[in-house]
């Protein structure tokens, strides 16, 4: 094959290599490099859209870690939990929980890329591969793990717990999966990358430095020479097993772009949890926004085409942190129960509130979405009236013109609402936009008008088919 100089230009729509004749035109006209990103604080329902789109793409890539997504089902079941990844179902209805492996894995022709922006917990990764292979899904040669990705060790998870205990009342509410501490090692420049597994002569020293660093920082972190020895032996075995998966994914991604392969970037978490743009410090340690696609995969901004933002028709948030449109009354309970807003493993109720247009506009600015997927519109069906949080004011009545960085300002801000009529009929079996009740269409169109981004997909139920293409 001839090699060409890499020059990525804005990706035009190209013919899908896996497109089936019944693919909705909406999907068929997506750009060569498209992405799905969360617009709020996670749990928006990205999994369902990724699941629907993935089979139409040649490559499905992850640019940063997923943090507890709970996917979606052709069967309409919801699944997962605090530590769950995407749960997808094959054509026979068999369930697969994916944490690190991209959702395209069930489609034999799709190549799955775990990009440099992901932190990889190898014991978890192999467990996932074993689960897939024992169910007949072949992974070898189909999953490419970036040689630049950082390794997340078990000790990072222990440190996560120690840090949360230390923060006591002002804890951030992490999932204690070690993600924050691993990204910290990366930024401290003493992290260990996948490519380091190819150098077992220097690996032990690097691991020793990393563990000693944790031991000097946390008095309750017990570090012994035996622990180091065991970990080195374990990682020697992992290194051998990982070798066939290791790839220079930056080169692979850019070559794939030149070869006109269709690439879907599967975002995890959401912009309001972004380390820079989210409600800091109640955020994650990476960039779940559009910028994170380029830094997490090594592709140029000009290569990106469609970026679809996924936004719930209302707002939910897990854990601590400000939430201006939160409902602490019966309306919040109603959203929680109708929307099944509970961590499925923990049963922990999610905080619920009205859709926050100020936050959504801010997120649209940051990501430059080409379209939105409004999910869970069906959950609002019982309400006589629906509120949209359209602007914020300071406590002294002066308007706030942009989404505040200052959490004190955010906490004290007063939200101004627009009241919209409800529709009060079940919309879960509707599949055509024009069949939605007038009030539901008014709600959708008012959101589009306020944020200036078209809504192309509307979720009216958890099942894969419960989607309206607008
Ligand atoms: P994170 O990656 O953890 O942020 O989650 P996510 O964005 O991947 O959300 P997920 O796909 O786990 O969806 C959350 C829940 O919403 C799942 O239980 C889905 O079944 C459900 N869901 C998705 N879309 C819809 C919808 O349109 N209506 C209803 N009723 N449920 C939906």
CSV table of C-alpha atoms and ligand atoms in Angstrom, one decimal:
chain,number,residue,atom,x,y,z
A,1,UNK,CA,0.0,0.0,0.0
A,2,UNK,CA,1.3,3.4,-0.9
A,3,UNK,CA,1.9,5.8,2.0
A,4,UNK,CA,0.8,9.3,1.6
A,5,UNK,CA,1.8,12.3,3.7
A,6,UNK,CA,-0.7,12.8,6.5
A,7,UNK,CA,-2.8,15.8,5.9
A,8,UNK,CA,-6.2,15.7,7.6
A,9,UNK,CA,-8.8,18.0,6.1
A,10,UNK,CA,-12.3,18.5,7.6
A,11,UNK,CA,-14.0,15.2,7.1
A,12,UNK,CA,-16.7,15.2,4.4
A,13,UNK,CA,-19.6,12.7,4.5
A,14,UNK,CA,-18.4,9.5,2.7
A,15,UNK,CA,-20.2,6.3,1.9
A,16,UNK,CA,-20.4,4.0,4.9
A,17,UNK,CA,-18.6,0.8,4.4
A,18,UNK,CA,-21.0,-1.0,6.6
A,19,UNK,CA,-24.1,0.9,5.8
A,20,UNK,CA,-27.2,-1.2,5.3
A,21,UNK,CA,-29.9,-0.1,3.0
A,22,UNK,CA,-32.3,0.5,5.8
A,23,UNK,CA,-30.0,2.9,7.7
A,24,UNK,CA,-31.8,6.1,8.4
A,25,UNK,CA,-30.4,8.9,6.3
A,26,UNK,CA,-29.4,10.7,9.4
A,27,UNK,CA,-26.9,8.1,10.2
A,28,UNK,CA,-25.8,7.6,6.6
A,29,UNK,CA,-24.9,11.3,6.3
A,30,UNK,CA,-22.7,11.5,9.4
A,31,UNK,CA,-19.1,12.6,8.7
A,32,UNK,CA,-16.2,10.3,8.2
A,33,UNK,CA,-15.0,11.1,11.8
A,34,UNK,CA,-18.0,11.6,14.1
A,35,UNK,CA,-18.2,11.7,17.9
A,36,UNK,CA,-20.8,11.2,20.6
A,37,UNK,CA,-20.3,13.3,23.8
A,38,UNK,CA,-22.2,13.9,27.0
A,39,UNK,CA,-23.6,17.4,27.6
A,40,UNK,CA,-24.4,17.3,31.3
A,41,UNK,CA,-23.0,15.4,34.3
A,42,UNK,CA,-23.1,12.0,32.7
A,43,UNK,CA,-25.8,9.3,32.5
A,44,UNK,CA,-27.4,11.2,29.6
A,45,UNK,CA,-27.9,8.0,27.6
A,46,UNK,CA,-24.9,8.2,25.3
A,47,UNK,CA,-24.7,4.4,25.3
A,48,UNK,CA,-27.9,3.9,23.4
A,49,UNK,CA,-26.8,6.3,20.6
A,50,UNK,CA,-23.3,4.8,20.4
A,51,UNK,CA,-24.8,1.3,20.3
A,52,UNK,CA,-27.1,2.4,17.4
A,53,UNK,CA,-24.3,4.2,15.4
A,54,UNK,CA,-21.4,1.8,16.1
A,55,UNK,CA,-22.3,-0.8,13.6
A,56,UNK,CA,-22.2,1.8,10.8
A,57,UNK,CA,-18.6,2.6,11.5
A,58,UNK,CA,-15.3,0.8,10.6
A,59,UNK,CA,-13.5,2.0,13.7
A,60,UNK,CA,-14.9,2.8,17.1
A,61,UNK,CA,-12.4,4.7,19.3
A,62,UNK,CA,-12.3,5.7,22.9
A,63,UNK,CA,-10.3,8.8,23.8
A,64,UNK,CA,-10.8,8.9,27.6
A,65,UNK,CA,-12.1,6.6,30.3
A,66,UNK,CA,-15.7,5.8,30.7
A,67,UNK,CA,-16.9,6.2,34.2
A,68,UNK,CA,-19.8,4.2,35.1
A,69,UNK,CA,-22.0,4.4,32.0
A,70,UNK,CA,-24.9,2.0,32.0
A,71,UNK,CA,-26.0,1.0,28.6
A,72,UNK,CA,-28.7,0.0,26.7
A,73,UNK,CA,-30.4,-2.7,25.2
A,74,UNK,CA,-32.2,-3.7,22.3
A,75,UNK,CA,-34.5,-5.4,24.8
A,76,UNK,CA,-35.3,-2.1,26.6
A,77,UNK,CA,-33.7,-3.1,29.9
A,78,UNK,CA,-31.5,-0.8,31.8
A,79,UNK,CA,-28.3,-2.1,33.3
A,80,UNK,CA,-25.1,-1.3,35.1
A,81,UNK,CA,-24.2,0.5,38.2
A,82,UNK,CA,-21.6,2.8,39.7
A,83,UNK,CA,-18.8,0.8,38.3
A,84,UNK,CA,-20.5,-0.4,35.2
A,85,UNK,CA,-19.3,0.4,31.7
A,86,UNK,CA,-21.5,0.2,28.6
A,87,UNK,CA,-23.6,-2.8,28.6
A,88,UNK,CA,-24.5,-3.9,25.1
A,89,UNK,CA,-26.5,-6.8,23.7
A,90,UNK,CA,-25.6,-9.0,20.8
A,91,UNK,CA,-28.2,-10.1,18.2
A,92,UNK,CA,-29.1,-13.1,20.3
A,93,UNK,CA,-29.8,-10.8,23.3
A,94,UNK,CA,-26.7,-11.8,25.2
A,95,UNK,CA,-25.4,-9.1,27.5
A,96,UNK,CA,-21.9,-7.7,27.6
A,97,UNK,CA,-20.6,-5.2,30.1
A,98,UNK,CA,-17.8,-3.1,28.5
A,99,UNK,CA,-15.6,-0.8,30.6
A,100,UNK,CA,-12.6,-0.3,28.4
A,101,UNK,CA,-13.3,-2.1,25.1
A,102,UNK,CA,-15.2,0.2,22.7
A,103,UNK,CA,-18.8,-0.7,21.9
A,104,UNK,CA,-18.1,-1.7,18.3
A,105,UNK,CA,-16.6,-5.0,19.4
A,106,UNK,CA,-19.7,-7.0,18.7
A,107,UNK,CA,-19.6,-6.1,15.1
A,108,UNK,CA,-17.0,-8.4,13.6
A,109,UNK,CA,-15.9,-5.9,11.0
A,110,UNK,CA,-15.3,-3.0,13.4
A,111,UNK,CA,-11.8,-2.3,14.8
A,112,UNK,CA,-11.8,-0.9,18.3
A,113,UNK,CA,-9.2,1.6,19.5
A,114,UNK,CA,-8.3,2.4,23.1
A,115,UNK,CA,-6.6,5.7,22.6
A,116,UNK,CA,-3.7,7.3,24.4
A,117,UNK,CA,-6.1,9.4,26.5
A,118,UNK,CA,-7.5,6.3,28.2
A,119,UNK,CA,-6.0,4.9,31.4
A,120,UNK,CA,-5.9,1.1,31.3
A,121,UNK,CA,-6.4,-1.2,34.2
A,122,UNK,CA,-4.9,-4.4,32.7
A,123,UNK,CA,-6.6,-6.9,35.1
A,124,UNK,CA,-10.0,-5.4,34.2
A,125,UNK,CA,-9.1,-5.2,30.5
A,126,UNK,CA,-8.2,-9.0,30.4
A,127,UNK,CA,-11.3,-9.9,32.4
A,128,UNK,CA,-13.4,-8.1,29.8
A,129,UNK,CA,-11.6,-9.8,26.9
A,130,UNK,CA,-12.0,-13.2,28.6
A,131,UNK,CA,-15.7,-12.5,29.0
A,132,UNK,CA,-16.0,-11.6,25.3
A,133,UNK,CA,-13.9,-14.5,24.0
A,134,UNK,CA,-15.7,-17.1,26.1
A,135,UNK,CA,-18.9,-15.9,24.4
A,136,UNK,CA,-17.5,-16.3,20.9
A,137,UNK,CA,-16.4,-12.7,20.3
A,138,UNK,CA,-13.0,-12.6,18.8
A,139,UNK,CA,-10.8,-9.8,20.1
A,140,UNK,CA,-7.3,-10.5,18.8
A,141,UNK,CA,-6.4,-8.1,16.0
A,142,UNK,CA,-9.6,-6.1,16.6
A,143,UNK,CA,-8.7,-4.2,19.7
A,144,UNK,CA,-5.8,-1.8,19.5
A,145,UNK,CA,-4.4,-0.4,22.7
A,146,UNK,CA,-2.3,2.7,22.4
A,147,UNK,CA,1.3,2.4,23.4
A,148,UNK,CA,1.0,5.8,24.8
A,149,UNK,CA,-1.9,5.0,27.2
A,150,UNK,CA,-1.1,5.1,30.9
A,151,UNK,CA,-1.4,2.0,33.1
A,152,UNK,CA,-3.8,2.2,36.0
A,153,UNK,CA,-2.5,-0.1,38.8
A,154,UNK,CA,-4.5,-1.6,41.7
A,155,UNK,CA,-2.5,0.7,44.0
A,156,UNK,CA,-4.1,3.7,42.2
A,157,UNK,CA,-7.5,2.4,43.4
A,158,UNK,CA,-6.2,2.2,47.0
A,159,UNK,CA,-4.9,5.7,46.8
A,160,UNK,CA,-8.3,6.9,45.5
A,161,UNK,CA,-9.9,5.6,48.6
A,162,UNK,CA,-7.2,7.1,50.9
A,163,UNK,CA,-7.6,10.5,49.2
A,164,UNK,CA,-11.4,10.5,49.6
A,165,UNK,CA,-11.0,9.5,53.3
A,166,UNK,CA,-8.5,12.3,53.8
A,167,UNK,CA,-10.8,14.9,52.2
A,168,UNK,CA,-13.5,13.8,54.7
A,169,UNK,CA,-16.5,16.0,54.4
A,170,UNK,CA,-15.4,17.9,51.3
A,171,UNK,CA,-15.0,14.6,49.4
A,172,UNK,CA,-15.5,14.7,45.6
A,173,UNK,CA,-17.5,11.5,45.4
A,174,UNK,CA,-15.3,9.6,43.0
A,175,UNK,CA,-16.0,6.0,42.0
A,176,UNK,CA,-12.7,4.9,43.7
A,177,UNK,CA,-11.6,3.2,40.5
A,178,UNK,CA,-8.2,4.9,40.7
A,179,UNK,CA,-8.9,7.1,37.7
A,180,UNK,CA,-7.9,10.4,39.4
A,181,UNK,CA,-4.7,9.0,40.9
A,182,UNK,CA,-3.7,7.5,37.6
A,183,UNK,CA,-4.2,10.7,35.7
A,184,UNK,CA,-2.2,12.4,38.5
A,185,UNK,CA,0.7,10.1,37.9
A,186,UNK,CA,0.5,10.9,34.3
A,187,UNK,CA,0.6,14.7,34.9
A,188,UNK,CA,3.3,14.2,37.6
A,189,UNK,CA,5.4,12.6,34.9
A,190,UNK,CA,6.1,9.5,36.9
A,191,UNK,CA,3.2,7.4,35.3
A,192,UNK,CA,3.9,4.2,33.5
A,193,UNK,CA,2.7,3.8,29.9
A,194,UNK,CA,1.8,0.7,27.9
A,195,UNK,CA,5.1,1.0,25.9
A,196,UNK,CA,7.0,0.6,29.2
A,197,UNK,CA,5.8,-3.0,29.3
A,198,UNK,CA,8.2,-3.7,26.5
A,199,UNK,CA,11.1,-2.8,28.7
A,200,UNK,CA,11.0,-5.2,31.6
A,201,UNK,CA,14.6,-4.1,32.5
A,202,UNK,CA,13.5,-0.6,33.5
A,203,UNK,CA,9.9,-1.3,34.5
A,204,UNK,CA,10.7,-2.5,38.0
A,205,UNK,CA,12.5,0.7,38.9
A,206,UNK,CA,9.7,2.9,37.5
A,207,UNK,CA,7.1,0.9,39.5
A,208,UNK,CA,9.2,1.2,42.6
A,209,UNK,CA,9.3,5.0,42.2
A,210,UNK,CA,5.6,5.1,41.7
A,211,UNK,CA,4.8,3.0,44.7
A,212,UNK,CA,7.3,4.7,46.9
A,213,UNK,CA,5.8,8.0,46.0
A,214,UNK,CA,2.3,6.8,47.1
A,215,UNK,CA,3.8,5.4,50.3
A,216,UNK,CA,5.5,8.7,51.2
A,217,UNK,CA,2.3,10.6,50.6
A,218,UNK,CA,-0.2,8.4,52.4
A,219,UNK,CA,0.8,7.0,55.8
A,220,UNK,CA,-1.8,4.3,55.6
A,221,UNK,CA,-0.4,3.0,52.3
A,222,UNK,CA,1.5,-0.1,53.1
A,223,UNK,CA,4.4,-0.7,50.6
A,224,UNK,CA,6.7,-3.7,51.0
A,225,UNK,CA,9.4,-5.2,48.8
A,226,UNK,CA,7.3,-8.3,48.5
A,227,UNK,CA,4.4,-6.3,47.1
A,228,UNK,CA,6.8,-4.8,44.4
A,229,UNK,CA,8.1,-8.3,43.6
A,230,UNK,CA,4.6,-9.7,43.2
A,231,UNK,CA,3.4,-6.8,41.1
A,232,UNK,CA,6.5,-7.1,38.8
A,233,UNK,CA,5.8,-10.8,38.2
A,234,UNK,CA,2.2,-10.1,37.5
A,235,UNK,CA,3.0,-7.4,35.0
A,236,UNK,CA,5.5,-9.6,33.2
A,237,UNK,CA,2.7,-11.9,32.5
A,238,UNK,CA,0.4,-9.1,31.5
A,239,UNK,CA,3.1,-7.6,29.2
A,240,UNK,CA,3.2,-10.9,27.2
A,241,UNK,CA,-0.5,-11.1,26.9
A,242,UNK,CA,-0.9,-7.5,25.9
A,243,UNK,CA,1.7,-7.5,23.2
A,244,UNK,CA,-0.6,-8.4,20.3
A,245,UNK,CA,-2.9,-5.6,21.2
A,246,UNK,CA,-0.3,-2.8,21.5
A,247,UNK,CA,-0.3,-0.4,18.7
A,248,UNK,CA,0.8,3.1,17.7
A,249,UNK,CA,-2.8,4.2,17.6
A,250,UNK,CA,-1.9,7.7,16.6
A,251,UNK,CA,-0.5,6.4,13.4
A,252,UNK,CA,-3.4,3.9,13.0
A,253,UNK,CA,-6.0,6.6,13.4
A,254,UNK,CA,-4.4,9.0,11.0
A,255,UNK,CA,-3.9,6.3,8.4
A,256,UNK,CA,-7.5,5.2,8.8
A,257,UNK,CA,-8.6,8.8,8.1
A,258,UNK,CA,-6.5,8.9,4.9
A,259,UNK,CA,-8.0,5.5,3.9
A,260,UNK,CA,-11.5,7.1,4.3
A,261,UNK,CA,-12.5,4.6,7.0
A,262,UNK,CA,-15.5,5.7,9.1
A,263,UNK,CA,-14.5,6.5,12.6
A,264,UNK,CA,-16.9,6.9,15.6
A,265,UNK,CA,-15.4,8.4,18.7
A,266,UNK,CA,-17.2,7.1,21.8
A,267,UNK,CA,-17.1,9.7,24.6
A,268,UNK,CA,-17.5,8.9,28.2
A,269,UNK,CA,-18.8,11.1,31.0
A,270,UNK,CA,-19.7,14.7,30.0
A,271,UNK,CA,-18.5,18.3,29.6
A,272,UNK,CA,-19.9,19.5,33.0
A,273,UNK,CA,-17.4,16.9,34.5
A,274,UNK,CA,-14.5,18.2,32.4
A,275,UNK,CA,-11.4,18.9,34.4
A,276,UNK,CA,-11.2,22.4,32.8
A,277,UNK,CA,-14.8,23.3,32.0
A,278,UNK,CA,-16.8,21.4,34.6
A,279,UNK,CA,-17.9,22.4,38.1
A,280,UNK,CA,-14.3,22.1,39.5
A,281,UNK,CA,-13.4,20.3,41.8
A,282,UNK,CA,-16.4,18.1,41.4
A,283,UNK,CA,-15.2,16.8,38.1
A,284,UNK,CA,-13.3,14.0,36.6
A,285,UNK,CA,-9.6,14.0,35.8
A,286,UNK,CA,-9.8,14.1,32.1
A,287,UNK,CA,-11.4,16.0,29.2
A,288,UNK,CA,-14.7,14.5,28.1
A,289,UNK,CA,-15.2,17.5,25.8
A,290,UNK,CA,-14.4,17.9,22.1
A,291,UNK,CA,-10.8,18.9,22.8
A,292,UNK,CA,-10.3,15.6,24.6
A,293,UNK,CA,-10.9,13.8,21.3
A,294,UNK,CA,-7.8,15.3,19.7
A,295,UNK,CA,-5.6,14.9,22.7
A,296,UNK,CA,-6.9,11.5,23.5
A,297,UNK,CA,-6.5,10.0,20.1
A,298,UNK,CA,-3.9,12.2,18.4
A,299,UNK,CA,-6.0,13.3,15.5
A,300,UNK,CA,-6.2,16.9,14.2
A,301,UNK,CA,-9.1,19.1,15.0
A,302,UNK,CA,-9.7,19.5,11.3
A,303,UNK,CA,-10.3,15.8,11.0
A,304,UNK,CA,-13.4,16.0,13.2
A,305,UNK,CA,-16.8,16.2,11.5
A,306,UNK,CA,-20.1,15.7,13.3
A,307,UNK,CA,-20.0,15.9,17.0
A,308,UNK,CA,-23.3,14.9,18.6
A,309,UNK,CA,-24.1,16.1,22.0
A,310,UNK,CA,-26.3,13.9,24.2
A,311,UNK,CA,-28.5,15.7,26.6
A,312,UNK,CA,-31.3,14.5,28.8
A,313,UNK,CA,-34.7,16.3,28.6
A,314,UNK,CA,-34.1,17.3,32.2
A,315,UNK,CA,-30.9,17.2,34.4
A,316,UNK,CA,-29.4,14.7,36.8
A,317,UNK,CA,-26.3,14.7,38.8
A,318,UNK,CA,-24.5,12.0,40.9
A,319,UNK,CA,-22.5,12.9,43.9
A,320,UNK,CA,-21.5,16.3,45.3
A,321,UNK,CA,-21.3,19.7,43.5
A,322,UNK,CA,-23.5,22.6,42.6
A,323,UNK,CA,-26.7,22.0,40.6
A,324,UNK,CA,-28.6,25.2,39.9
A,325,UNK,CA,-31.8,23.7,38.6
A,326,UNK,CA,-32.0,20.9,41.2
A,327,UNK,CA,-35.5,20.1,42.4
A,328,UNK,CA,-35.7,19.1,46.0
A,329,UNK,CA,-39.4,18.7,46.0
A,330,UNK,CA,-42.0,16.3,44.7
A,331,UNK,CA,-41.3,17.2,41.1
A,332,UNK,CA,-37.7,16.0,41.6
A,333,UNK,CA,-39.0,12.7,43.0
A,334,UNK,CA,-41.3,12.3,40.0
A,335,UNK,CA,-38.4,12.7,37.6
A,336,UNK,CA,-36.3,10.3,39.7
A,337,UNK,CA,-39.0,7.6,39.7
A,338,UNK,CA,-40.2,8.0,36.1
A,339,UNK,CA,-36.6,8.3,34.8
A,340,UNK,CA,-35.4,5.4,37.0
A,341,UNK,CA,-32.7,7.7,38.2
A,342,UNK,CA,-31.0,5.4,40.6
A,343,UNK,CA,-27.6,3.8,40.4
A,344,UNK,CA,-28.5,0.2,39.5
A,345,UNK,CA,-25.9,-1.5,41.6
A,346,UNK,CA,-25.8,1.0,44.5
A,347,UNK,CA,-29.5,2.0,44.4
A,348,UNK,CA,-28.2,5.5,45.1
A,349,UNK,CA,-30.7,8.1,44.0
A,350,UNK,CA,-29.5,10.6,41.5
A,351,UNK,CA,-30.2,14.3,42.1
A,352,UNK,CA,-32.8,15.5,39.6
A,353,UNK,CA,-33.8,18.9,38.2
A,354,UNK,CA,-35.1,20.9,35.2
A,355,UNK,CA,-33.1,21.2,32.0
A,356,UNK,CA,-30.5,24.0,32.5
A,357,UNK,CA,-30.2,26.0,29.3
A,358,UNK,CA,-27.4,28.2,30.6
A,359,UNK,CA,-25.2,25.2,31.2
A,360,UNK,CA,-26.3,23.6,27.9
A,361,UNK,CA,-25.4,26.7,25.9
A,362,UNK,CA,-22.0,26.8,27.6
A,363,UNK,CA,-21.5,23.2,26.7
A,364,UNK,CA,-22.6,23.8,23.1
A,365,UNK,CA,-20.1,26.6,22.8
A,366,UNK,CA,-17.2,24.5,24.1
A,367,UNK,CA,-18.0,21.5,21.9
A,368,UNK,CA,-19.4,23.1,18.7
A,369,UNK,CA,-22.0,20.3,18.4
A,370,UNK,CA,-23.4,19.7,14.9
A,371,UNK,CA,-26.5,18.2,16.5
A,372,UNK,CA,-28.0,17.1,19.7
A,373,UNK,CA,-29.7,13.8,20.9
A,374,UNK,CA,-32.4,14.8,23.4
A,375,UNK,CA,-32.9,11.7,25.5
A,376,UNK,CA,-35.6,10.6,27.9
A,377,UNK,CA,-38.3,12.9,26.6
A,378,UNK,CA,-40.8,10.2,27.6
A,379,UNK,CA,-39.9,10.7,31.2
A,380,UNK,CA,-41.6,14.2,31.2
A,381,UNK,CA,-44.9,12.8,29.9
A,382,UNK,CA,-46.7,12.8,33.2
A,383,UNK,CA,-46.0,16.5,33.9
A,384,UNK,CA,-48.7,19.1,33.5
A,385,UNK,CA,-46.1,21.8,33.2
A,386,UNK,CA,-42.3,21.7,32.4
A,387,UNK,CA,-39.8,24.3,33.4
A,388,UNK,CA,-36.7,25.3,31.4
A,389,UNK,CA,-34.0,27.1,33.3
A,390,UNK,CA,-33.2,29.9,30.8
A,391,UNK,CA,-31.0,32.4,32.7
A,392,UNK,CA,-29.1,33.0,36.0
A,393,UNK,CA,-29.1,36.1,38.2
A,394,UNK,CA,-26.8,37.1,41.1
A,395,UNK,CA,-28.5,37.2,44.5
A,396,UNK,CA,-28.6,41.0,44.1
A,397,UNK,CA,-30.7,40.6,40.9
A,398,UNK,CA,-28.0,41.5,38.3
A,399,UNK,CA,-27.8,39.1,35.4
A,400,UNK,CA,-25.1,36.5,35.0
A,401,UNK,CA,-24.0,36.5,31.4
A,402,UNK,CA,-22.1,33.2,31.2
A,403,UNK,CA,-21.7,30.0,33.1
A,404,UNK,CA,-19.8,31.0,36.2
A,405,UNK,CA,-16.4,29.4,37.0
A,406,UNK,CA,-16.8,30.5,40.6
A,407,UNK,CA,-18.8,27.9,42.5
A,408,UNK,CA,-19.9,30.5,45.2
A,409,UNK,CA,-21.5,32.5,42.5
A,410,UNK,CA,-23.1,29.4,41.0
A,411,UNK,CA,-24.4,28.2,44.4
A,412,UNK,CA,-26.0,31.6,45.1
A,413,UNK,CA,-27.3,32.3,41.7
A,414,UNK,CA,-31.0,32.4,41.1
A,415,UNK,CA,-32.4,30.6,38.1
A,416,UNK,CA,-35.1,32.1,35.9
A,417,UNK,CA,-37.5,29.7,34.3
A,418,UNK,CA,-39.7,29.6,31.3
A,419,UNK,CA,-42.8,27.4,31.8
A,420,UNK,CA,-43.9,25.2,29.0
A,421,UNK,CA,-47.1,23.1,28.8
A,422,UNK,CA,-46.8,19.4,29.3
A,423,UNK,CA,-48.4,16.8,27.0
A,424,UNK,CA,-49.5,14.2,29.5
A,425,UNK,CA,-49.8,11.3,27.1
A,426,UNK,CA,-47.5,8.3,26.6
A,427,UNK,CA,-45.1,9.0,23.8
A,428,UNK,CA,-42.9,5.9,24.1
A,429,UNK,CA,-44.3,4.2,21.0
A,430,UNK,CA,-44.1,7.2,18.8
A,431,UNK,CA,-41.4,7.0,16.0
A,432,UNK,CA,-42.2,10.0,13.8
A,433,UNK,CA,-41.5,13.5,14.9
A,434,UNK,CA,-44.8,14.8,13.4
A,435,UNK,CA,-46.7,12.3,15.6
A,436,UNK,CA,-45.4,13.8,18.8
A,437,UNK,CA,-48.0,15.9,20.7
A,438,UNK,CA,-47.8,19.6,19.9
A,439,UNK,CA,-46.5,20.5,23.4
A,440,UNK,CA,-43.7,17.9,23.1
A,441,UNK,CA,-42.6,19.4,19.8
A,442,UNK,CA,-42.8,22.9,21.3
A,443,UNK,CA,-40.5,21.8,24.1
A,444,UNK,CA,-38.0,20.3,21.6
A,445,UNK,CA,-38.1,23.3,19.3
A,446,UNK,CA,-37.8,25.8,22.2
A,447,UNK,CA,-34.6,24.1,23.3
A,448,UNK,CA,-33.2,24.2,19.7
A,449,UNK,CA,-34.1,27.9,19.6
A,450,UNK,CA,-32.5,28.7,22.9
A,451,UNK,CA,-29.2,26.9,22.3
A,452,UNK,CA,-29.0,27.3,18.5
A,453,UNK,CA,-28.2,23.7,17.8
A,454,UNK,CA,-30.6,21.3,16.0
A,455,UNK,CA,-31.9,18.3,17.8
A,456,UNK,CA,-31.7,15.4,15.3
A,457,UNK,CA,-32.4,12.4,17.6
A,458,UNK,CA,-35.0,12.2,20.3
A,459,UNK,CA,-35.1,9.3,22.8
A,460,UNK,CA,-38.6,8.2,23.9
A,461,UNK,CA,-37.7,5.0,25.8
A,462,UNK,CA,-34.7,3.0,26.8
A,463,UNK,CA,-34.9,0.5,23.9
A,464,UNK,CA,-32.7,0.8,20.8
A,465,UNK,CA,-35.7,1.3,18.6
A,466,UNK,CA,-37.2,4.0,20.9
A,467,UNK,CA,-35.6,6.8,18.9
A,468,UNK,CA,-37.1,9.5,16.7
A,469,UNK,CA,-35.0,10.9,13.8
A,470,UNK,CA,-35.9,14.5,13.4
B,1,LIG,P1,-22.3,7.5,31.5
B,1,LIG,O1,-21.4,7.1,30.4
B,1,LIG,O2,-22.2,6.8,32.8
B,1,LIG,O3,-22.4,9.0,31.6
B,1,LIG,O4,-23.8,7.0,31.0
B,1,LIG,P2,-24.5,7.1,29.6
B,1,LIG,O5,-24.6,8.5,29.1
B,1,LIG,O6,-23.8,6.1,28.7
B,1,LIG,O7,-25.9,6.7,30.0
B,1,LIG,P3,-26.6,5.3,29.7
B,1,LIG,O8,-26.4,5.0,28.3
B,1,LIG,O9,-26.0,4.4,30.7
B,1,LIG,O10,-28.1,5.6,29.9
B,1,LIG,C1,-28.7,5.9,31.2
B,1,LIG,C2,-30.0,5.2,31.2
B,1,LIG,O11,-30.9,5.8,30.4
B,1,LIG,C3,-30.0,3.7,30.8
B,1,LIG,O12,-30.6,3.0,31.7
B,1,LIG,C4,-30.8,3.8,29.5
B,1,LIG,O13,-31.5,2.6,29.3
B,1,LIG,C5,-31.7,4.9,29.7
B,1,LIG,N1,-32.2,5.6,28.5
B,1,LIG,C6,-31.4,6.0,27.4
B,1,LIG,N2,-32.2,6.7,26.6
B,1,LIG,C7,-33.4,6.7,27.1
B,1,LIG,C8,-34.7,7.3,26.7
B,1,LIG,O14,-34.8,8.0,25.7
B,1,LIG,N3,-35.8,7.1,27.5
B,1,LIG,C9,-35.7,6.4,28.7
B,1,LIG,N4,-36.8,6.2,29.4
B,1,LIG,N5,-34.5,5.8,29.1
B,1,LIG,C10,-33.4,6.0,28.3
